[in-house]
XYZ file of C-alpha atoms in Angstrom:
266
model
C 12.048 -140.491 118.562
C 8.301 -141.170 117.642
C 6.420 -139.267 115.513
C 3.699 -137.351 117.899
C 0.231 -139.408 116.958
C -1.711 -137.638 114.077
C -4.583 -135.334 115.143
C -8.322 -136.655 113.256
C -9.627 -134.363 111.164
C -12.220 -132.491 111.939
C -16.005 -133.334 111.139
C -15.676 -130.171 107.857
C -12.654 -131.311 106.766
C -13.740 -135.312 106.698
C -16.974 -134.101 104.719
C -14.874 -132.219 102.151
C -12.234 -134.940 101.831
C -15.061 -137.438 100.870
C -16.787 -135.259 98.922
C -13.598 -134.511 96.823
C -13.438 -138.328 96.470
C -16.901 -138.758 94.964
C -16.444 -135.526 92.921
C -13.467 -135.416 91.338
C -13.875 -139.204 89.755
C -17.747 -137.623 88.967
C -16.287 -134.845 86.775
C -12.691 -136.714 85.233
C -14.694 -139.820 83.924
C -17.754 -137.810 82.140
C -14.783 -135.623 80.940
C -12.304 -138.168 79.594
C -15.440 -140.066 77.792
C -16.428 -136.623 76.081
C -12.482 -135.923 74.958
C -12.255 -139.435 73.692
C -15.665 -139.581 71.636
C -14.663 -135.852 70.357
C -10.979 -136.931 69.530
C -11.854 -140.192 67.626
C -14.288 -138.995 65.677
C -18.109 -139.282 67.618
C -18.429 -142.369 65.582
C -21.678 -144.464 65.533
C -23.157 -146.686 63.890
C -27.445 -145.699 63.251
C -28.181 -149.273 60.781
C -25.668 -151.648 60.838
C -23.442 -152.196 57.643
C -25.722 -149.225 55.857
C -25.469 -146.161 58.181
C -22.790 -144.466 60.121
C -22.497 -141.197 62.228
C -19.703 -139.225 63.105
C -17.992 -135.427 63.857
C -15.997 -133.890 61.004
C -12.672 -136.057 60.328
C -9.222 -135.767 59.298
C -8.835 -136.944 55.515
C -6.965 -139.798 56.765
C -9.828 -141.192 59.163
C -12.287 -140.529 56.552
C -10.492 -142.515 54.105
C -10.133 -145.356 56.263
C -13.597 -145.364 56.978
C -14.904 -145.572 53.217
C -12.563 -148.458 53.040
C -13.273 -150.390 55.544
C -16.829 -150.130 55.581
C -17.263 -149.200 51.571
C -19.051 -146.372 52.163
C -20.866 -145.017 49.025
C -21.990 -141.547 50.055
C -20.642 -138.774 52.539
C -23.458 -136.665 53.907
C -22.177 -133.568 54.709
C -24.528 -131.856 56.861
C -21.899 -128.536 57.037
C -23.308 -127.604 53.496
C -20.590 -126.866 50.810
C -17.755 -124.604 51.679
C -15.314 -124.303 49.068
C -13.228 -121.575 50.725
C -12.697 -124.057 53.919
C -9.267 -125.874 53.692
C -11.478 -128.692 55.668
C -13.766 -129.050 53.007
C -11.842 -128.999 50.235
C -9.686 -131.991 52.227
C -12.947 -133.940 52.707
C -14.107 -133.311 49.241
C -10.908 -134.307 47.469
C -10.684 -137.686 49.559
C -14.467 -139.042 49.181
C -14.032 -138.255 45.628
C -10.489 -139.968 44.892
C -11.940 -142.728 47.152
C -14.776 -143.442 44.667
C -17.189 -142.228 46.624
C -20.368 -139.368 46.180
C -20.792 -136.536 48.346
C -23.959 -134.807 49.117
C -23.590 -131.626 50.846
C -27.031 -130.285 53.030
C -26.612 -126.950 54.797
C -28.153 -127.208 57.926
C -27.685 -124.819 61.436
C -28.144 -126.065 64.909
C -30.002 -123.353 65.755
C -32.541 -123.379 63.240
C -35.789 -125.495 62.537
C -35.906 -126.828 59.833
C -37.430 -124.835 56.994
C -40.242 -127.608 54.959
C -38.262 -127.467 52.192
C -35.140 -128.528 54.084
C -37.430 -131.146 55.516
C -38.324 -132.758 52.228
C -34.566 -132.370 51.246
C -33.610 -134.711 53.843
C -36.188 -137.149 53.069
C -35.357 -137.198 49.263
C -31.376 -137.846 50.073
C -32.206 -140.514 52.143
C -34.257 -141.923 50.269
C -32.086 -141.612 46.976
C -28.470 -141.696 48.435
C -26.244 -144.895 47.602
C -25.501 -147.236 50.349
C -23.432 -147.451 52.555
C -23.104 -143.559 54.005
C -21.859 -141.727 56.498
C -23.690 -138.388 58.600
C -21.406 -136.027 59.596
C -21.717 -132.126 61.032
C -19.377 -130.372 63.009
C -19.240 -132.172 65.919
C -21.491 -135.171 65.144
C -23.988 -134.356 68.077
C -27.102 -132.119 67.439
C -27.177 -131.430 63.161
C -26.199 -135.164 63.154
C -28.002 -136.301 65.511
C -31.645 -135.476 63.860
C -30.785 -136.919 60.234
C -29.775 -140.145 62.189
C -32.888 -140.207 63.928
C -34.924 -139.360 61.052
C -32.952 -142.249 59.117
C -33.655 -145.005 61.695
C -37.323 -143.843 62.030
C -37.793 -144.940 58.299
C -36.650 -147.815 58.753
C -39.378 -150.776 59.216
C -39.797 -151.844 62.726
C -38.630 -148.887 64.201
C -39.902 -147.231 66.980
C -40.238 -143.568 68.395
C -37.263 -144.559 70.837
C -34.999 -145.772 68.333
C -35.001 -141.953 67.208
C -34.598 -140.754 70.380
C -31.204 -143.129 71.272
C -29.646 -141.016 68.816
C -29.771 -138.018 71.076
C -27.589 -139.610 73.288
C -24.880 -138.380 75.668
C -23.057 -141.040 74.075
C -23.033 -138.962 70.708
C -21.882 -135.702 72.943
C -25.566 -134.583 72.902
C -27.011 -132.469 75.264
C -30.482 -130.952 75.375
C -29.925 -127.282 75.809
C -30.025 -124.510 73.214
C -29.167 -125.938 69.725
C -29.600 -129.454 71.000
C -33.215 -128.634 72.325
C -34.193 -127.317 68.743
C -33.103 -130.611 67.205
C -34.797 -133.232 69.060
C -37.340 -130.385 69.451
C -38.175 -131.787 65.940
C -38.908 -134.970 67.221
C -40.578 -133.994 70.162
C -43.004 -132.421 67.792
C -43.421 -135.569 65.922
C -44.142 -137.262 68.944
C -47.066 -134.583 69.927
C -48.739 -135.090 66.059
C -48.974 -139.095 66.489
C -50.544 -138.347 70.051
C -53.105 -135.576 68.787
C -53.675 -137.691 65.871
C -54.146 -141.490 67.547
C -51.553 -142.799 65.614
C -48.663 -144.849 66.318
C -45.155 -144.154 64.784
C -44.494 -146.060 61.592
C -42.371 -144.882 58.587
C -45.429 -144.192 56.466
C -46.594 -141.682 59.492
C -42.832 -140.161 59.452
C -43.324 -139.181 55.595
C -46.699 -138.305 55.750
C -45.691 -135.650 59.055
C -42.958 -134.151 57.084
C -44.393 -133.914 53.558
C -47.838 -132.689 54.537
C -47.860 -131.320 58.662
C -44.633 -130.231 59.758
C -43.965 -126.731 60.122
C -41.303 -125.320 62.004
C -41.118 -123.183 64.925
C -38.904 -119.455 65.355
C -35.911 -118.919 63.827
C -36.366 -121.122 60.423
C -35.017 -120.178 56.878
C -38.531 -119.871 56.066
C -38.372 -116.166 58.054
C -35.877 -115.056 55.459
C -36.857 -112.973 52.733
C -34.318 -115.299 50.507
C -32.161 -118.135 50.997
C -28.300 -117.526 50.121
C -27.808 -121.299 50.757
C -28.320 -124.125 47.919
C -30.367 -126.882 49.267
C -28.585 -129.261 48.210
C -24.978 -130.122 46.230
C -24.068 -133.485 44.856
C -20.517 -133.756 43.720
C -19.767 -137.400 41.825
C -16.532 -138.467 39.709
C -18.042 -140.285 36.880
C -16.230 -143.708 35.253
C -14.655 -141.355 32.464
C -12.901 -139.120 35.649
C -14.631 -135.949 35.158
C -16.625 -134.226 37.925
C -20.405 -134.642 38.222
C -21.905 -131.389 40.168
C -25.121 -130.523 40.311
C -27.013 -127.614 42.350
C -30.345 -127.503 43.728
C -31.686 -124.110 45.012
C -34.800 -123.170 46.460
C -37.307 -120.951 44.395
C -36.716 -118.075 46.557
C -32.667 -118.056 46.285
C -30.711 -115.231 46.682
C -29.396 -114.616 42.803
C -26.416 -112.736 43.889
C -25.323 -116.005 46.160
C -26.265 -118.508 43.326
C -23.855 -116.776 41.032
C -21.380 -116.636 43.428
C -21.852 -120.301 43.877
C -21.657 -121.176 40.337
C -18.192 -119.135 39.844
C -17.273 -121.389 42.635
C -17.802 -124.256 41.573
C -14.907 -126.890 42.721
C -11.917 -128.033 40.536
C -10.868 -131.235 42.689
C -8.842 -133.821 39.744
């Protein structure tokens, strides 16, 4: 006995069952790229050979990485956290790996204050090569310092700093993300009031002498419980190199806190 012929479908249900087909490919592709770049680390590479990008990373993946591409210096853009298990994992693998780590506290959703400005400018500037950028989740915090890296380069243009607030890197332009590459945006606006075109020499002279930030900065605190910077080195003889930089307006309770603190890593 046949099978009684199939009725069509009707005109709604044809429309859903196509749009189910373009949507559901629409969502499960963006979605699997994001898991994948989140899972293997948001790795990138901002200069070839000389600069890398990426999310925090097991001890195991970091290692790898300062093999394989002899890195020099781990930027930590997290800031120091000695109480973290994470930290003290990252910390005791770039160091056994002969390698320096610079810790920077930064926040997502905070401009940065001048001082943490020309902080960022000195490290670059300074900091052994190769290195590696890292935050959280290598998108936003990361995302600027990259930016602000390639821009000194020579040759580089306002775009190049821009491609690193990609959806590639997990980027997105909303909340903390729009008060990074607000920073840039605000770059861009100076070099148009001003005539200019972007060069490195224009980058240093913005943040040294004309950036300010906008609402909420560090500067809006009436002291700073964060050290601006922490460099943590194993010198030839195996003892630990670790030196401090505050700001003048440090909390004291917080930079004795930090100095009781101070990390033990053989």
């Amino acid at each position: 006995m046949t099978s009684p012929p199939r009725k069509p479908l009707s005109r709604p249900r044809r429309f859903l069952r196509h749009s189910l087909l373009i949507l559901v490919p629409a969502i499960l592709i963006p979605v699997s790229i994001a898991t994948y770049r989140r899972t293997s680390g948001n790795l990138g590479e901002v200069e070839p050979g000389r600069l890398y990008r990426s999310a925090q990373i097991s001890d195991s993946h970091l290692r790898q990485l300062i093999q394989t591409h002899n890195l020099r210096t781990i930027i930590n853009l997290r800031g120091p956290n000695p109480d973290q298990d994470w930290y003290q994992r990252e910390l005791a693998t770039t160091l056994d790996s002969g390698a320096t780590q610079i810790d920077i506290p930064l926040a997502s959703d905070l401009w940065l204050s001048r001082e943490q400005a020309r902080t960022l400018l000195e490290t670059l500037d300074t900091a052994s090569y190769p290195a590696l950028i890292h935050c959280e989740f290598g998108a936003e915090r990361t995302g600027l310092v990259a930016a602000l890296a390639r821009l000194l380069q020579p040759g580089s243009t306002l775009q190049d700093g821009y491609d690193q607030f990609s959806p590639r890197y997990l980027f997105i332009a909303l909340k903390d993300g729009r008060t990074m590459i607000g920073h840039l945006d605000r770059y861009s606006a100076w070099l148009t009031a001003e005539h200019l075109q972007h060069t490195p020499t224009n980058l240093r002279s913005w943040l040294l002498d004309h950036y300010t930030p906008a609402s909420p900065s560090r500067e809006e605190w009436p002291c700073n419980p964060y050290p601006r910077k922490v460099t943590i080195a194993r010198s030839p003889d195996g003892s630990l190199h670790h030196d401090e930089q505050w700001s003048p307006n440090a909390c004291p309770k917080t930079v004795a806190t930090h100095a009781q603190n101070e990390p033990t890593t053989r």
